[in-house]
Coordinates of C-alpha atoms in Angstrom, one line a residue:
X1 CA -62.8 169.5 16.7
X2 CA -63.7 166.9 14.0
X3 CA -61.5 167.6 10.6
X4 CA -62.9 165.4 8.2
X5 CA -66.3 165.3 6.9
X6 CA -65.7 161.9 5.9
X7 CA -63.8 158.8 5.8
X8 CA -61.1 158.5 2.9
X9 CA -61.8 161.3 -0.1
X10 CA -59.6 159.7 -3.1
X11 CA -57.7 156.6 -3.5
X12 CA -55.2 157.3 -6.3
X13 CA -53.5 155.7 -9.2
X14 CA -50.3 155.9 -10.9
X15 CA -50.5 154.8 -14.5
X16 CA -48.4 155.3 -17.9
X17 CA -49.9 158.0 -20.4
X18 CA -50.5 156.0 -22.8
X19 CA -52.9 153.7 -20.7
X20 CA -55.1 156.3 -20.4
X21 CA -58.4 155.3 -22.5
X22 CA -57.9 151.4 -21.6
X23 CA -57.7 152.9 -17.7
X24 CA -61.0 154.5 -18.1
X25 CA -62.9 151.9 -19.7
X26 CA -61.8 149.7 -17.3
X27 CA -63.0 152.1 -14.4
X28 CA -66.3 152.8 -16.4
X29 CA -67.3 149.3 -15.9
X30 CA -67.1 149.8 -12.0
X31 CA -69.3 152.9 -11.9
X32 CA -66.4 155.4 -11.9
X33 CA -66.6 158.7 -14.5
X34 CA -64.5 161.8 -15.0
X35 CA -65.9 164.6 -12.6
X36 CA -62.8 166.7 -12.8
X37 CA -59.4 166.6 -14.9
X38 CA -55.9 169.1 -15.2
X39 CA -52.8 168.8 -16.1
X40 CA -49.7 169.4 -14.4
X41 CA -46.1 169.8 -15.4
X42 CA -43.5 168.3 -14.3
X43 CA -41.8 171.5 -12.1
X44 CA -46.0 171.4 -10.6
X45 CA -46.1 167.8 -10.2
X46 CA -42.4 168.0 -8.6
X47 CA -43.7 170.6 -6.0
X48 CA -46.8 168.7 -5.3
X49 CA -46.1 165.2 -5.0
X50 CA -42.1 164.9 -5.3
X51 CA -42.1 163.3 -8.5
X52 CA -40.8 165.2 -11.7
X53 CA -43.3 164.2 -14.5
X54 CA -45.4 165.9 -16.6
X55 CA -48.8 164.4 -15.7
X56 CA -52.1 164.3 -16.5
X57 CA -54.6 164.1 -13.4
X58 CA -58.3 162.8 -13.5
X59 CA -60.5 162.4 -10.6
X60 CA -63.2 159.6 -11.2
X61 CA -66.6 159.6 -9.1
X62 CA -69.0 156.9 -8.4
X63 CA -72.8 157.3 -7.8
X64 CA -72.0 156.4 -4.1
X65 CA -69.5 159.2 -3.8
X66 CA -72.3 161.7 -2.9
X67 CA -73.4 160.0 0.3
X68 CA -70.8 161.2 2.3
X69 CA -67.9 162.4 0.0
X70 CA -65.5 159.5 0.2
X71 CA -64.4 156.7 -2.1
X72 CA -63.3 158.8 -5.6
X73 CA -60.8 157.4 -7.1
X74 CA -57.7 159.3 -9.4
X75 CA -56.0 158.8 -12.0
X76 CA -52.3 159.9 -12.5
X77 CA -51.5 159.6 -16.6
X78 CA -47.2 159.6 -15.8
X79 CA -45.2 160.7 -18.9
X80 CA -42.8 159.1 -16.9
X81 CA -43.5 156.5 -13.8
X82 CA -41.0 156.5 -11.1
X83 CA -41.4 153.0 -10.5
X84 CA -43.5 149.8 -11.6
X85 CA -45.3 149.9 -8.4
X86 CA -46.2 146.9 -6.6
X87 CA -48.1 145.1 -8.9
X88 CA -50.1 141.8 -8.0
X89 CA -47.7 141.3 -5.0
X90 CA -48.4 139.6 -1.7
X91 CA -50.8 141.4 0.1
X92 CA -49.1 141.5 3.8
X93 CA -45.7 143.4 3.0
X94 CA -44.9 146.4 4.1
X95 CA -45.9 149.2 1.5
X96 CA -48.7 147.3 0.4
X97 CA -52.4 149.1 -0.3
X98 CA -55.4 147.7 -2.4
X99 CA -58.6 149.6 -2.4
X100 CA -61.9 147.9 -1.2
X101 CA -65.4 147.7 -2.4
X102 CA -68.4 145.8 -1.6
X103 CA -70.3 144.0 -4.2
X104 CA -73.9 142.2 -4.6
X105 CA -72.4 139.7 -7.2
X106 CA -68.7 138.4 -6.5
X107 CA -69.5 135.8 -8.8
X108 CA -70.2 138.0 -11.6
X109 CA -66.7 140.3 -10.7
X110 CA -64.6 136.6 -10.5
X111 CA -65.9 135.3 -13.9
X112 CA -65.1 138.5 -15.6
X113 CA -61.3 139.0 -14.2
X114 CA -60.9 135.1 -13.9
X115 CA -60.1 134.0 -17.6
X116 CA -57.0 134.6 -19.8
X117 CA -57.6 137.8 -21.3
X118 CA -58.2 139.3 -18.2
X119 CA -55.0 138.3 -16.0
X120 CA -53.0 138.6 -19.5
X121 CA -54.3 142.3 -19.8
X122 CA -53.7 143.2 -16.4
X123 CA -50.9 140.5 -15.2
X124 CA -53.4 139.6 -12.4
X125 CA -53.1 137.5 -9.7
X126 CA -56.4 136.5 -8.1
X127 CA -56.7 135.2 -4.9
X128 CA -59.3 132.1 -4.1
X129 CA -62.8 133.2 -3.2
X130 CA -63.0 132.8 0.6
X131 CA -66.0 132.5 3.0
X132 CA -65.3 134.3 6.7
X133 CA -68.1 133.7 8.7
X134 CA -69.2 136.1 11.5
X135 CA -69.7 133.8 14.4
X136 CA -66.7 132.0 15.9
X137 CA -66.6 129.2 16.1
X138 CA -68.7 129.1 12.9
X139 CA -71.8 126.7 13.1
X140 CA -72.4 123.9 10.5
X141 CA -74.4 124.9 7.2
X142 CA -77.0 123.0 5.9
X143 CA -79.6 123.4 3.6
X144 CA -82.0 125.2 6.4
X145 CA -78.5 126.8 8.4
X146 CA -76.9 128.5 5.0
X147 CA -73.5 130.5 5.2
X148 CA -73.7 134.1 7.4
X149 CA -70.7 136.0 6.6
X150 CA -68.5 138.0 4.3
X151 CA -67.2 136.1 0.9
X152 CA -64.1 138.1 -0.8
X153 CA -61.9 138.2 -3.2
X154 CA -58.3 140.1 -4.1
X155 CA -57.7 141.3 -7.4
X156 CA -54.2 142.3 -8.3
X157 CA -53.0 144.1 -10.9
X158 CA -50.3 146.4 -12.6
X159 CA -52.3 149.2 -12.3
X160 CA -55.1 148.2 -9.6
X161 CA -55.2 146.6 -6.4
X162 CA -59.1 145.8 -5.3
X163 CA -60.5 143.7 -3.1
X164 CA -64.2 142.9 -3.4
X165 CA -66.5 141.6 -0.9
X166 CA -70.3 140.4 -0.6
X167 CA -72.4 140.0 2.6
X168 CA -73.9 136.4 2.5
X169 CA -76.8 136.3 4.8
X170 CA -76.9 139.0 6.4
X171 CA -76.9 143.2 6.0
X172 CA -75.2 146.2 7.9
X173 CA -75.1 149.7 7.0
X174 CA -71.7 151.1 5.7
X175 CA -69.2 150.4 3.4
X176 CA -70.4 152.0 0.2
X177 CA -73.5 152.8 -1.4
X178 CA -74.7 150.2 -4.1
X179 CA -75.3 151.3 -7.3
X180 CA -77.0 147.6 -8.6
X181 CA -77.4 149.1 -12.1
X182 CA -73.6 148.6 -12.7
X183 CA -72.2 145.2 -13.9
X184 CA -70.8 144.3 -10.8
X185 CA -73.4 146.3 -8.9
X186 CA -70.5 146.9 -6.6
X187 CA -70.4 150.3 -3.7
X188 CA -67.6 153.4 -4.2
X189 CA -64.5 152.6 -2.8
X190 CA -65.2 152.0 0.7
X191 CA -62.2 151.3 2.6
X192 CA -58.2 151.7 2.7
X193 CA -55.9 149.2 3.6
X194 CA -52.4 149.7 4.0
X195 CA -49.6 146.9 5.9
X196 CA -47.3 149.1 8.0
X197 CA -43.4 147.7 8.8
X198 CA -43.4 144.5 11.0
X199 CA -44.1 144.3 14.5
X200 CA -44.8 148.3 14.3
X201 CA -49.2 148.4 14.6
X202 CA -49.9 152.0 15.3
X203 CA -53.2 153.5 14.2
X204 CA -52.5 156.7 17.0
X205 CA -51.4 158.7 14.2
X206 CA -54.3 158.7 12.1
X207 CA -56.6 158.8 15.0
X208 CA -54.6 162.3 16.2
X209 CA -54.3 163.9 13.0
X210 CA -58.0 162.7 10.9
X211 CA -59.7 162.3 14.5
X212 CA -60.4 158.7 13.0
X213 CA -61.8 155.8 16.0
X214 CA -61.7 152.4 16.0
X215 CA -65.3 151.5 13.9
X216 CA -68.0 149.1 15.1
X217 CA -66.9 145.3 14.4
X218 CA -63.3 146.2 13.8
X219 CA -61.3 146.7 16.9
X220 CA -57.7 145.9 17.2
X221 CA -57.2 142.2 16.9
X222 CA -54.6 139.6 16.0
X223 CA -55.5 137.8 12.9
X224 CA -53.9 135.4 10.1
X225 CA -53.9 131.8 11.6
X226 CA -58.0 131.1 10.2
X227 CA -57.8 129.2 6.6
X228 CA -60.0 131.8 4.8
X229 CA -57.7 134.1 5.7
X230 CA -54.7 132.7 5.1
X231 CA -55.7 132.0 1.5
X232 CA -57.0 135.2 0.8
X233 CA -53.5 137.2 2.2
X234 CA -51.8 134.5 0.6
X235 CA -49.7 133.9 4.4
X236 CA -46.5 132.5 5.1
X237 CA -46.4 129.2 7.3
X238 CA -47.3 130.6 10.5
X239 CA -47.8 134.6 9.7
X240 CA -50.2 135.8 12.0
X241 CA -50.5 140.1 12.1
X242 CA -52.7 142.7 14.2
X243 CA -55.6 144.8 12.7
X244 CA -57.8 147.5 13.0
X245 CA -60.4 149.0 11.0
X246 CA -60.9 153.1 11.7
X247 CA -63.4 155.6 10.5
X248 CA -64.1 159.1 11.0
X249 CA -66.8 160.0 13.3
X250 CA -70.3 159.6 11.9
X251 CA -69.2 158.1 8.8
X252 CA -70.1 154.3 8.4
X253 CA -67.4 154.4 4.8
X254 CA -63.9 155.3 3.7
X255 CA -62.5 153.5 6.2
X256 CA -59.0 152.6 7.3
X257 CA -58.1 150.0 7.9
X258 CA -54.4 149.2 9.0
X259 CA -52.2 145.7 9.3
X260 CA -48.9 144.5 10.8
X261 CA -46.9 141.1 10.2
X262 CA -45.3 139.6 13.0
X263 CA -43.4 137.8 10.6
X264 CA -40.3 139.7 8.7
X265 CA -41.0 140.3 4.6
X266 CA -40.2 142.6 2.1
X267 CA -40.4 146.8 2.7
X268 CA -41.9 148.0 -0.8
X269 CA -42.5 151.7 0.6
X270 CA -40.9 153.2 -2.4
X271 CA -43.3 151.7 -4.8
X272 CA -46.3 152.9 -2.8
X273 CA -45.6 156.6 -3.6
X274 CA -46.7 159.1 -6.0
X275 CA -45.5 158.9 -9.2
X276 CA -45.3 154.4 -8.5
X277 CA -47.3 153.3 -11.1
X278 CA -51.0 151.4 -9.5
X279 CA -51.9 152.3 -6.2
X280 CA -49.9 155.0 -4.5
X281 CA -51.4 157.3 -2.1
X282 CA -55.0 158.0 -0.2
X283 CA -56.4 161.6 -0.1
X284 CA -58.5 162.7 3.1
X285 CA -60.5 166.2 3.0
X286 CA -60.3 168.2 6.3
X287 CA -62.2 171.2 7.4
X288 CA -58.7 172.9 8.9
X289 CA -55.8 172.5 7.0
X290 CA -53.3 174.6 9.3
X291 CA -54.5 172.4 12.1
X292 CA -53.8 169.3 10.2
X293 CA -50.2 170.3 9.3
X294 CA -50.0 171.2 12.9
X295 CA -51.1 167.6 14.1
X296 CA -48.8 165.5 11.7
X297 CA -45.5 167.9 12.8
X298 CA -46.3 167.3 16.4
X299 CA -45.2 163.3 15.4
X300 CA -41.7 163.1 15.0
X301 CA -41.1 160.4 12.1
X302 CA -43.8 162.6 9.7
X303 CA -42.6 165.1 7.5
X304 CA -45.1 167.5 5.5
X305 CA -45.5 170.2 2.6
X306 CA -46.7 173.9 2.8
X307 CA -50.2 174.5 1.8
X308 CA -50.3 174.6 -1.6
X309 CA -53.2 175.0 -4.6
X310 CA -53.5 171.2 -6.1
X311 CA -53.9 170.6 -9.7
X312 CA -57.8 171.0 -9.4
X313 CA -57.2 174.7 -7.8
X314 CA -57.7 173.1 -3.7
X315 CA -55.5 174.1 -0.8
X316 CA -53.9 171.1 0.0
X317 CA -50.6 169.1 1.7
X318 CA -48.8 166.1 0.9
X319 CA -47.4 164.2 3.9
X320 CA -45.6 161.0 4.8
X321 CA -46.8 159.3 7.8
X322 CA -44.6 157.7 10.4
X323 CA -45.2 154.5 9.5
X324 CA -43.7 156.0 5.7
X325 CA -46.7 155.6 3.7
X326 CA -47.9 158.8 1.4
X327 CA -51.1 160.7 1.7
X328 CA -52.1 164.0 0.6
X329 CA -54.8 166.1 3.0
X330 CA -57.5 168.8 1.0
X331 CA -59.3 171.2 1.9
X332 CA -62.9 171.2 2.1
X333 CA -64.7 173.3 -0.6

């Protein structure tokens, strides 16, 4: 039986209360707009994501949402954060998530983040703009051979973690809808990353319990010893990690996609949880929510919730995964 109906429903945000209007400009900008907004107290946010704050909870949609139900994003308003999350640190540490989107104008998103008001609003760190081309080993460009290939681009921040990414020379359906009237003309979110503990690569779980497979293009892989990609990740001297990207069935967006160093670092699961201020947890709707709770207790290392009514009045679970990272399963309407 397939679960989902799509790929990854929310990725959600932890943020102080009183960032609230700045958050939503900032989110306008990108395409995303109030679609749905509660409150809960801090006894309701306690039972529902472990983290004893009154709160003020927002989900955001983007034009693109409405092809196939994925890529919304939330908002968390803490009155009180549990932590500072992880901020604009290194991408390939354990606890680490960012949310990714494509774009039709990288440029446009670089010059707009890249200046001093920018990475002074948001602290920001902002990796180099990187060219990976498709074929390997990549052939010479010219001026009648030009670049085929993805060009990207990390954008960390206190309360965002994005990574953006344009198709030079070539197209393939997935990953987002464009909505080209925007700015940025940039897609929903379209894919969720997240770098389990060293030496651990495991995407079994998530393939039992969302019935996710290994998507076109993205099978299992080691990765990290490539220059674009060492810039981009912002690698260690000699850090080289497995991938692979996963998508529910039928669904060419909100995708996972799932890392692990072979190199020891830094375990920052406790600032990837609810209540962790920036990115701090991934929602995923399911047809059977029984049968989901049933899947994740069948793995040993994953503890989950009862079925319980969410803020916006959906059944719904919260869960840790093996490799300890936080998600939250709902119900289909």
């Amino acid at each position: 039986m397939t679960m989902t109906n799509a790929g990854v429903f929310e990725f959600m945000f932890g943020l102080p209360k009183d960032r609230r209007q700045q958050a939503l400009e900032f989110w306008k900008v990108l395409g995303f707009t109030p679609c749905a907004e509660s409150e809960l107290s801090a006894d309701e946010a306690q039972r529902l994501y472990s983290h004893e704050s009154g709160c003020e909870s927002l989900r955001l949609s983007h034009a693109g949402c409405a092809s196939f139900g994925t890529g919304f994003v939330r908002l968390f308003l803490w009155d009180e954060l549990k932590n500072q999350g992880m901020g604009n640190g290194t991408p390939i540490h354990t606890g680490s998530r960012w949310m990714g989107m494509y774009t039709h104008d990288i440029l446009q998103i670089r010059d707009s983040f890249d200046n001093k008001d920018s990475r002074q609003t948001w602290d920001l760190w902002i990796s180099p703009l990187v060219n990976a081309p498709l074929a390997k080993p990549a052939p010479e460009i010219t001026y009648h051979q030009g670049f085929v290939g993805l060009r990207e681009t990390l954008i960390f921040g206190n309360d965002f973690r994005l990574a953006f990414i344009q198709r030079g020379g070539f197209d393939r359906p997935g990953f987002g809808t464009f909505d080209d009237e925007l700015a940025f003309k940039n897609t929903e979110g379209s894919h969720a990353n997240i770098v389990q503990p060293p030496r651990s690569f495991s995407t079994e779980f998530y393939k039992q319990v969302f019935d996710l497979e290994t998507a076109p293009f993205g099978e299992a892989h080691d990765s990290g010893d490539e220059a674009p990609t060492i810039a981009a990740l912002k690698l260690k001297l000699n850090e080289t990690f497995r991938v692979e990207r996963t998508r529910a069935k039928d669904c060419p967006t909100g995708l996972v996609q799932v890392y692990s160093s072979y190199l020891d670092g830094e375990n920052n699961l406790e600032l990837s949880v609810p209540g962790s201020r920036g990115l701090s947890c991934y929602s995923m709707r399911v047809n059977d929510l029984e049968d989901c709770r049933h899947r994740i207790l069948a793995f040993d290392d994953a503890s989950v919730s009862s079925i319980q009514t969410n803020e916006f009045g959906e059944p719904s679970i919260t869960f840790t995964a093996p490799d300890g990272y936080a998600w939250v399963a709902v119900a289909n309407a």
